Amino acid sequence: MDITDPIEGTSTDAVHPGPTAPQKKFHVLPITIDNVTNQAALLKHLQQITKLKLEAKLIGTKFRIFPQTPYAYSLIRRYISENNLEGYTYMLPEDKKLRAVIRGLPIDMPPMEIISDLDRQGFRVDECHNNDKSPNRCTYAAVYGLNGKYGFS
């Protein structure tokens, strides 16, 4: 909008603040570190380095850290490489463990029979157990550690 000042005889453009675009949120990949002996001390040290409160999860022997910013991600990656830690950010689909529930099995079916049957079909299973105490009285077997490269259909 062009406004002319009658006293000065000059024109100025009126600036109306428009709607601001929401700030783009960066998706930062989690970092997984293998074979960490003292997870609490490592997390505290990484929080001191990044000056941020970091979230972390312990999964077996793997320590997964969820950095909040790309800058924190780069600081943690640099720390891992400088201290020769085993760390990575991406898990291959064939290394990813899946969980499955098989419903409607007989209560007395042994888990070893389920594991051997799945093994004959090409599925590698780490753990299996029956659960007959479900609230809907449906028996099922929970299967853990299926190799991710085999799909279910």
Short mmCIF file of N, CA and C in Angstrom, two decimals:
data_model
loop_
_atom_site.label_atom_id
_atom_site.label_comp_id
_atom_site.label_asym_id
_atom_site.label_seq_id
_atom_site.Cartn_x
_atom_site.Cartn_y
_atom_site.Cartn_z
N MET A 1 0.85 -1.16 0.00
CA MET A 1 0.00 0.00 0.00
C MET A 1 0.90 1.23 0.00
N ASP A 2 0.65 2.16 -0.85
CA ASP A 2 1.47 3.37 -0.98
C ASP A 2 0.77 4.51 -0.25
N ILE A 3 1.43 5.07 0.74
CA ILE A 3 0.86 6.18 1.51
C ILE A 3 1.71 7.42 1.26
N THR A 4 1.06 8.53 0.91
CA THR A 4 1.79 9.78 0.68
C THR A 4 1.62 10.68 1.89
N ASP A 5 2.72 11.12 2.42
CA ASP A 5 2.70 12.02 3.57
C ASP A 5 2.44 13.43 3.07
N PRO A 6 1.30 14.05 3.47
CA PRO A 6 0.98 15.37 2.94
C PRO A 6 1.97 16.45 3.37
N ILE A 7 2.59 16.31 4.51
CA ILE A 7 3.52 17.33 4.97
C ILE A 7 4.83 17.23 4.22
N GLU A 8 5.35 16.06 4.14
CA GLU A 8 6.65 15.86 3.53
C GLU A 8 6.55 15.75 2.01
N GLY A 9 5.43 15.23 1.53
CA GLY A 9 5.29 15.03 0.10
C GLY A 9 6.03 13.80 -0.39
N THR A 10 6.35 12.93 0.53
CA THR A 10 7.05 11.70 0.15
C THR A 10 6.11 10.52 0.33
N SER A 11 6.43 9.47 -0.33
CA SER A 11 5.60 8.28 -0.19
C SER A 11 6.38 7.20 0.56
N THR A 12 5.69 6.44 1.33
CA THR A 12 6.29 5.33 2.06
C THR A 12 5.44 4.09 1.84
N ASP A 13 6.07 2.97 1.91
CA ASP A 13 5.34 1.71 1.81
C ASP A 13 5.00 1.25 3.23
N ALA A 14 3.74 0.97 3.44
CA ALA A 14 3.32 0.45 4.75
C ALA A 14 3.66 -1.04 4.80
N VAL A 15 4.28 -1.43 5.88
CA VAL A 15 4.67 -2.82 6.04
C VAL A 15 3.71 -3.46 7.02
N HIS A 16 3.01 -4.47 6.54
CA HIS A 16 2.10 -5.22 7.39
C HIS A 16 2.75 -6.57 7.66
N PRO A 17 2.90 -6.89 8.93
CA PRO A 17 3.50 -8.19 9.21
C PRO A 17 2.59 -9.31 8.74
N GLY A 18 3.11 -10.17 7.92
CA GLY A 18 2.34 -11.29 7.40
C GLY A 18 2.47 -12.47 8.33
N PRO A 19 1.73 -13.51 8.04
CA PRO A 19 1.85 -14.70 8.88
C PRO A 19 3.24 -15.31 8.73
N THR A 20 3.82 -15.66 9.85
CA THR A 20 5.16 -16.24 9.80
C THR A 20 5.04 -17.73 9.55
N ALA A 21 5.93 -18.23 8.77
CA ALA A 21 5.94 -19.66 8.46
C ALA A 21 6.47 -20.41 9.67
N PRO A 22 5.90 -21.57 9.96
CA PRO A 22 6.41 -22.34 11.09
C PRO A 22 7.84 -22.77 10.80
N GLN A 23 8.64 -22.76 11.86
CA GLN A 23 10.02 -23.13 11.68
C GLN A 23 10.11 -24.60 11.30
N LYS A 24 10.98 -24.90 10.36
CA LYS A 24 11.14 -26.26 9.89
C LYS A 24 11.82 -27.08 10.98
N LYS A 25 11.20 -28.19 11.33
CA LYS A 25 11.77 -29.05 12.35
C LYS A 25 12.65 -30.09 11.67
N PHE A 26 13.88 -30.18 12.10
CA PHE A 26 14.81 -31.12 11.52
C PHE A 26 14.64 -32.48 12.18
N HIS A 27 14.61 -33.52 11.37
CA HIS A 27 14.56 -34.88 11.89
C HIS A 27 15.99 -35.37 12.01
N VAL A 28 16.41 -35.65 13.21
CA VAL A 28 17.78 -36.09 13.46
C VAL A 28 17.73 -37.58 13.77
N LEU A 29 18.56 -38.35 13.09
CA LEU A 29 18.59 -39.79 13.29
C LEU A 29 19.16 -40.15 14.66
N PRO A 30 18.65 -41.21 15.28
CA PRO A 30 19.26 -41.65 16.53
C PRO A 30 20.63 -42.27 16.26
N ILE A 31 21.48 -42.20 17.26
CA ILE A 31 22.83 -42.76 17.16
C ILE A 31 22.90 -43.95 18.10
N THR A 32 23.37 -45.08 17.61
CA THR A 32 23.50 -46.28 18.41
C THR A 32 24.98 -46.55 18.66
N ILE A 33 25.32 -46.78 19.92
CA ILE A 33 26.70 -47.09 20.30
C ILE A 33 26.70 -48.49 20.90
N ASP A 34 27.57 -49.35 20.40
CA ASP A 34 27.68 -50.73 20.89
C ASP A 34 28.72 -50.83 21.99
N ASN A 35 28.54 -51.83 22.85
CA ASN A 35 29.52 -52.22 23.87
C ASN A 35 29.94 -51.06 24.76
N VAL A 36 28.98 -50.38 25.35
CA VAL A 36 29.27 -49.30 26.29
C VAL A 36 29.27 -49.89 27.69
N THR A 37 30.34 -49.64 28.45
CA THR A 37 30.43 -50.21 29.79
C THR A 37 29.66 -49.40 30.82
N ASN A 38 29.76 -48.07 30.76
CA ASN A 38 29.07 -47.22 31.74
C ASN A 38 28.17 -46.25 30.99
N GLN A 39 26.92 -46.66 30.79
CA GLN A 39 25.99 -45.87 29.99
C GLN A 39 25.64 -44.54 30.65
N ALA A 40 25.46 -44.54 31.97
CA ALA A 40 25.06 -43.31 32.67
C ALA A 40 26.16 -42.26 32.58
N ALA A 41 27.40 -42.67 32.76
CA ALA A 41 28.51 -41.71 32.68
C ALA A 41 28.67 -41.17 31.26
N LEU A 42 28.49 -42.05 30.26
CA LEU A 42 28.60 -41.60 28.87
C LEU A 42 27.50 -40.61 28.53
N LEU A 43 26.27 -40.89 28.96
CA LEU A 43 25.16 -39.98 28.70
C LEU A 43 25.40 -38.62 29.37
N LYS A 44 25.88 -38.64 30.61
CA LYS A 44 26.15 -37.39 31.31
C LYS A 44 27.24 -36.60 30.61
N HIS A 45 28.28 -37.29 30.14
CA HIS A 45 29.38 -36.61 29.43
C HIS A 45 28.89 -36.02 28.11
N LEU A 46 28.07 -36.75 27.38
CA LEU A 46 27.54 -36.23 26.12
C LEU A 46 26.60 -35.04 26.35
N GLN A 47 25.88 -35.05 27.46
CA GLN A 47 25.02 -33.91 27.78
C GLN A 47 25.86 -32.68 28.11
N GLN A 48 27.03 -32.89 28.74
CA GLN A 48 27.92 -31.76 29.01
C GLN A 48 28.52 -31.22 27.73
N ILE A 49 28.84 -32.11 26.79
CA ILE A 49 29.43 -31.67 25.52
C ILE A 49 28.42 -30.88 24.71
N THR A 50 27.20 -31.40 24.59
CA THR A 50 26.18 -30.76 23.75
C THR A 50 25.44 -29.63 24.45
N LYS A 51 25.52 -29.60 25.78
CA LYS A 51 24.78 -28.61 26.59
C LYS A 51 23.27 -28.74 26.38
N LEU A 52 22.82 -29.96 26.11
CA LEU A 52 21.40 -30.26 25.93
C LEU A 52 21.05 -31.47 26.77
N LYS A 53 19.77 -31.59 27.12
CA LYS A 53 19.30 -32.79 27.79
C LYS A 53 18.99 -33.81 26.71
N LEU A 54 19.72 -34.90 26.71
CA LEU A 54 19.56 -35.94 25.69
C LEU A 54 18.69 -37.07 26.20
N GLU A 55 17.96 -37.68 25.29
CA GLU A 55 17.21 -38.88 25.61
C GLU A 55 18.01 -40.07 25.13
N ALA A 56 17.98 -41.16 25.88
CA ALA A 56 18.72 -42.36 25.50
C ALA A 56 17.93 -43.59 25.93
N LYS A 57 18.21 -44.69 25.25
CA LYS A 57 17.55 -45.95 25.53
C LYS A 57 18.59 -47.05 25.49
N LEU A 58 18.53 -47.97 26.43
CA LEU A 58 19.43 -49.11 26.46
C LEU A 58 18.67 -50.31 25.91
N ILE A 59 19.17 -50.87 24.80
CA ILE A 59 18.53 -52.00 24.15
C ILE A 59 19.56 -53.12 24.10
N GLY A 60 19.48 -54.04 25.05
CA GLY A 60 20.49 -55.10 25.13
C GLY A 60 21.84 -54.50 25.47
N THR A 61 22.81 -54.69 24.59
CA THR A 61 24.14 -54.09 24.79
C THR A 61 24.29 -52.82 23.98
N LYS A 62 23.23 -52.41 23.31
CA LYS A 62 23.28 -51.21 22.46
C LYS A 62 22.71 -50.02 23.23
N PHE A 63 23.37 -48.88 23.08
CA PHE A 63 22.97 -47.65 23.74
C PHE A 63 22.54 -46.67 22.67
N ARG A 64 21.24 -46.39 22.58
CA ARG A 64 20.71 -45.53 21.52
C ARG A 64 20.45 -44.13 22.08
N ILE A 65 21.04 -43.12 21.43
CA ILE A 65 20.92 -41.73 21.85
C ILE A 65 20.09 -40.99 20.81
N PHE A 66 19.18 -40.14 21.28
CA PHE A 66 18.31 -39.36 20.41
C PHE A 66 18.66 -37.88 20.52
N PRO A 67 19.58 -37.38 19.66
CA PRO A 67 19.92 -35.96 19.72
C PRO A 67 18.76 -35.10 19.24
N GLN A 68 18.66 -33.89 19.80
CA GLN A 68 17.53 -33.02 19.46
C GLN A 68 17.82 -32.11 18.28
N THR A 69 19.07 -31.80 18.04
CA THR A 69 19.43 -30.86 16.97
C THR A 69 20.51 -31.47 16.08
N PRO A 70 20.61 -31.00 14.84
CA PRO A 70 21.69 -31.47 13.98
C PRO A 70 23.08 -31.15 14.54
N TYR A 71 23.20 -30.03 15.25
CA TYR A 71 24.48 -29.66 15.85
C TYR A 71 24.88 -30.67 16.93
N ALA A 72 23.92 -31.06 17.77
CA ALA A 72 24.19 -32.07 18.80
C ALA A 72 24.56 -33.40 18.15
N TYR A 73 23.89 -33.73 17.06
CA TYR A 73 24.20 -34.95 16.32
C TYR A 73 25.66 -34.95 15.87
N SER A 74 26.10 -33.83 15.28
CA SER A 74 27.48 -33.77 14.78
C SER A 74 28.49 -33.81 15.92
N LEU A 75 28.18 -33.19 17.07
CA LEU A 75 29.09 -33.25 18.22
C LEU A 75 29.23 -34.68 18.74
N ILE A 76 28.12 -35.39 18.82
CA ILE A 76 28.16 -36.77 19.31
C ILE A 76 28.91 -37.67 18.34
N ARG A 77 28.66 -37.51 17.03
CA ARG A 77 29.38 -38.31 16.03
C ARG A 77 30.88 -38.04 16.10
N ARG A 78 31.27 -36.78 16.29
CA ARG A 78 32.69 -36.44 16.41
C ARG A 78 33.29 -37.09 17.65
N TYR A 79 32.56 -37.08 18.77
CA TYR A 79 33.04 -37.71 20.00
C TYR A 79 33.23 -39.21 19.80
N ILE A 80 32.29 -39.84 19.10
CA ILE A 80 32.39 -41.29 18.85
C ILE A 80 33.62 -41.60 18.01
N SER A 81 33.86 -40.83 16.97
CA SER A 81 35.01 -41.11 16.10
C SER A 81 36.34 -40.80 16.81
N GLU A 82 36.39 -39.75 17.63
CA GLU A 82 37.63 -39.41 18.33
C GLU A 82 37.99 -40.44 19.40
N ASN A 83 36.98 -41.07 20.00
CA ASN A 83 37.23 -42.04 21.07
C ASN A 83 37.13 -43.48 20.60
N ASN A 84 37.07 -43.69 19.30
CA ASN A 84 37.05 -45.03 18.69
C ASN A 84 35.95 -45.93 19.28
N LEU A 85 34.76 -45.36 19.44
CA LEU A 85 33.63 -46.15 19.89
C LEU A 85 32.93 -46.78 18.69
N GLU A 86 32.24 -47.88 18.92
CA GLU A 86 31.49 -48.54 17.85
C GLU A 86 30.11 -47.89 17.78
N GLY A 87 29.94 -46.98 16.84
CA GLY A 87 28.67 -46.28 16.73
C GLY A 87 28.18 -46.21 15.30
N TYR A 88 26.88 -46.21 15.14
CA TYR A 88 26.28 -46.09 13.81
C TYR A 88 24.91 -45.42 13.95
N THR A 89 24.38 -44.97 12.83
CA THR A 89 23.10 -44.27 12.87
C THR A 89 22.01 -44.99 12.10
N TYR A 90 22.35 -46.00 11.33
CA TYR A 90 21.36 -46.64 10.49
C TYR A 90 21.41 -48.14 10.71
N MET A 91 20.26 -48.77 10.80
CA MET A 91 20.19 -50.21 10.95
C MET A 91 19.65 -50.82 9.66
N LEU A 92 20.39 -51.75 9.10
CA LEU A 92 19.94 -52.41 7.88
C LEU A 92 18.66 -53.21 8.15
N PRO A 93 17.76 -53.26 7.17
CA PRO A 93 16.50 -53.98 7.39
C PRO A 93 16.71 -55.45 7.76
N GLU A 94 17.75 -56.08 7.22
CA GLU A 94 17.95 -57.50 7.55
C GLU A 94 18.50 -57.69 8.95
N ASP A 95 19.02 -56.62 9.59
CA ASP A 95 19.51 -56.73 10.95
C ASP A 95 18.45 -56.36 11.98
N LYS A 96 17.37 -55.78 11.53
CA LYS A 96 16.33 -55.32 12.44
C LYS A 96 15.52 -56.52 12.93
N LYS A 97 15.31 -56.59 14.22
CA LYS A 97 14.56 -57.69 14.81
C LYS A 97 13.07 -57.36 14.80
N LEU A 98 12.27 -58.33 14.48
CA LEU A 98 10.82 -58.17 14.46
C LEU A 98 10.19 -58.99 15.57
N ARG A 99 9.00 -58.62 15.95
CA ARG A 99 8.23 -59.38 16.92
C ARG A 99 6.91 -59.77 16.27
N ALA A 100 6.47 -60.96 16.56
CA ALA A 100 5.22 -61.44 15.98
C ALA A 100 4.41 -62.17 17.05
N VAL A 101 3.12 -62.15 16.89
CA VAL A 101 2.22 -62.87 17.77
C VAL A 101 1.41 -63.83 16.91
N ILE A 102 1.42 -65.10 17.31
CA ILE A 102 0.66 -66.12 16.59
C ILE A 102 -0.52 -66.48 17.48
N ARG A 103 -1.71 -66.17 17.03
CA ARG A 103 -2.91 -66.39 17.84
C ARG A 103 -3.55 -67.74 17.52
N GLY A 104 -4.34 -68.20 18.47
CA GLY A 104 -5.16 -69.39 18.25
C GLY A 104 -4.40 -70.70 18.33
N LEU A 105 -3.26 -70.71 18.98
CA LEU A 105 -2.50 -71.95 19.12
C LEU A 105 -3.04 -72.76 20.30
N PRO A 106 -2.89 -74.08 20.27
CA PRO A 106 -3.29 -74.89 21.43
C PRO A 106 -2.45 -74.51 22.65
N ILE A 107 -3.05 -74.59 23.83
CA ILE A 107 -2.36 -74.20 25.06
C ILE A 107 -1.14 -75.06 25.31
N ASP A 108 -1.20 -76.34 24.97
CA ASP A 108 -0.11 -77.25 25.30
C ASP A 108 0.96 -77.35 24.21
N MET A 109 0.94 -76.49 23.21
CA MET A 109 1.95 -76.54 22.15
C MET A 109 3.28 -75.99 22.68
N PRO A 110 4.33 -76.80 22.66
CA PRO A 110 5.61 -76.35 23.22
C PRO A 110 6.27 -75.28 22.34
N PRO A 111 6.91 -74.28 22.95
CA PRO A 111 7.58 -73.22 22.20
C PRO A 111 8.68 -73.75 21.27
N MET A 112 9.36 -74.82 21.66
CA MET A 112 10.42 -75.37 20.81
C MET A 112 9.85 -75.90 19.49
N GLU A 113 8.64 -76.43 19.53
CA GLU A 113 7.99 -76.90 18.31
C GLU A 113 7.66 -75.72 17.39
N ILE A 114 7.23 -74.61 17.98
CA ILE A 114 6.94 -73.40 17.19
C ILE A 114 8.22 -72.88 16.55
N ILE A 115 9.31 -72.83 17.33
CA ILE A 115 10.59 -72.35 16.81
C ILE A 115 11.09 -73.23 15.68
N SER A 116 11.01 -74.56 15.86
CA SER A 116 11.51 -75.46 14.81
C SER A 116 10.66 -75.37 13.54
N ASP A 117 9.34 -75.20 13.70
CA ASP A 117 8.47 -75.07 12.53
C ASP A 117 8.77 -73.77 11.77
N LEU A 118 8.97 -72.67 12.49
CA LEU A 118 9.32 -71.41 11.84
C LEU A 118 10.70 -71.49 11.19
N ASP A 119 11.61 -72.24 11.81
CA ASP A 119 12.95 -72.42 11.24
C ASP A 119 12.88 -73.18 9.92
N ARG A 120 12.01 -74.19 9.84
CA ARG A 120 11.84 -74.94 8.59
C ARG A 120 11.28 -74.05 7.49
N GLN A 121 10.53 -73.01 7.87
CA GLN A 121 9.96 -72.10 6.88
C GLN A 121 10.92 -70.97 6.52
N GLY A 122 12.11 -70.95 7.13
CA GLY A 122 13.11 -69.94 6.78
C GLY A 122 13.18 -68.75 7.72
N PHE A 123 12.52 -68.82 8.87
CA PHE A 123 12.56 -67.73 9.84
C PHE A 123 13.50 -68.10 10.98
N ARG A 124 14.43 -67.21 11.29
CA ARG A 124 15.32 -67.42 12.43
C ARG A 124 14.67 -66.78 13.64
N VAL A 125 14.44 -67.55 14.70
CA VAL A 125 13.74 -67.07 15.89
C VAL A 125 14.69 -67.15 17.08
N ASP A 126 14.75 -66.06 17.87
CA ASP A 126 15.59 -66.03 19.06
C ASP A 126 14.85 -66.52 20.30
N GLU A 127 13.57 -66.20 20.41
CA GLU A 127 12.84 -66.49 21.63
C GLU A 127 11.36 -66.68 21.31
N CYS A 128 10.71 -67.56 22.06
CA CYS A 128 9.28 -67.80 21.86
C CYS A 128 8.69 -68.26 23.18
N HIS A 129 7.51 -67.77 23.52
CA HIS A 129 6.83 -68.27 24.71
C HIS A 129 5.32 -68.20 24.52
N ASN A 130 4.62 -69.12 25.20
CA ASN A 130 3.16 -69.16 25.15
C ASN A 130 2.60 -68.25 26.22
N ASN A 131 1.44 -67.69 25.94
CA ASN A 131 0.76 -66.86 26.93
C ASN A 131 -0.70 -67.27 26.94
N ASP A 132 -1.10 -67.93 28.01
CA ASP A 132 -2.50 -68.32 28.13
C ASP A 132 -3.22 -67.48 29.18
N LYS A 133 -2.60 -66.40 29.62
CA LYS A 133 -3.19 -65.55 30.65
C LYS A 133 -3.67 -64.21 30.09
N SER A 134 -3.95 -64.17 28.80
CA SER A 134 -4.40 -62.91 28.20
C SER A 134 -5.83 -62.61 28.65
N PRO A 135 -6.20 -61.33 28.72
CA PRO A 135 -7.54 -60.98 29.21
C PRO A 135 -8.68 -61.50 28.34
N ASN A 136 -8.45 -61.69 27.04
CA ASN A 136 -9.53 -62.17 26.18
C ASN A 136 -9.52 -63.69 26.06
N ARG A 137 -8.76 -64.35 26.91
CA ARG A 137 -8.68 -65.82 26.98
C ARG A 137 -8.26 -66.45 25.67
N CYS A 138 -7.51 -65.74 24.88
CA CYS A 138 -7.01 -66.26 23.61
C CYS A 138 -5.55 -66.65 23.83
N THR A 139 -5.22 -67.88 23.51
CA THR A 139 -3.82 -68.30 23.67
C THR A 139 -3.03 -67.83 22.47
N TYR A 140 -1.80 -67.43 22.72
CA TYR A 140 -0.94 -67.00 21.62
C TYR A 140 0.51 -67.24 21.99
N ALA A 141 1.34 -67.25 20.97
CA ALA A 141 2.78 -67.37 21.16
C ALA A 141 3.41 -66.07 20.73
N ALA A 142 4.25 -65.51 21.59
CA ALA A 142 4.99 -64.30 21.24
C ALA A 142 6.35 -64.73 20.73
N VAL A 143 6.69 -64.32 19.52
CA VAL A 143 7.94 -64.72 18.88
C VAL A 143 8.82 -63.48 18.75
N TYR A 144 10.03 -63.55 19.27
CA TYR A 144 10.95 -62.41 19.25
C TYR A 144 12.19 -62.76 18.45
N GLY A 145 12.74 -61.75 17.79
CA GLY A 145 14.01 -61.93 17.11
C GLY A 145 13.89 -62.49 15.71
N LEU A 146 12.74 -62.33 15.08
CA LEU A 146 12.62 -62.76 13.69
C LEU A 146 13.51 -61.88 12.84
N ASN A 147 14.21 -62.48 11.91
CA ASN A 147 15.08 -61.71 11.04
C ASN A 147 14.23 -60.87 10.11
N GLY A 148 14.55 -59.56 9.99
CA GLY A 148 13.71 -58.62 9.26
C GLY A 148 13.69 -58.79 7.77
N LYS A 149 14.63 -59.52 7.18
CA LYS A 149 14.62 -59.61 5.72
C LYS A 149 13.55 -60.56 5.22
N TYR A 150 13.01 -61.38 6.11
CA TYR A 150 11.90 -62.23 5.72
C TYR A 150 10.62 -61.51 6.08
N GLY A 151 9.73 -61.38 5.16
CA GLY A 151 8.49 -60.66 5.45
C GLY A 151 7.38 -61.62 5.80
N PHE A 152 6.37 -61.10 6.43
CA PHE A 152 5.17 -61.88 6.72
C PHE A 152 4.13 -61.55 5.67
N SER A 153 3.34 -62.54 5.31
CA SER A 153 2.25 -62.26 4.39
C SER A 153 0.98 -62.87 4.92
#
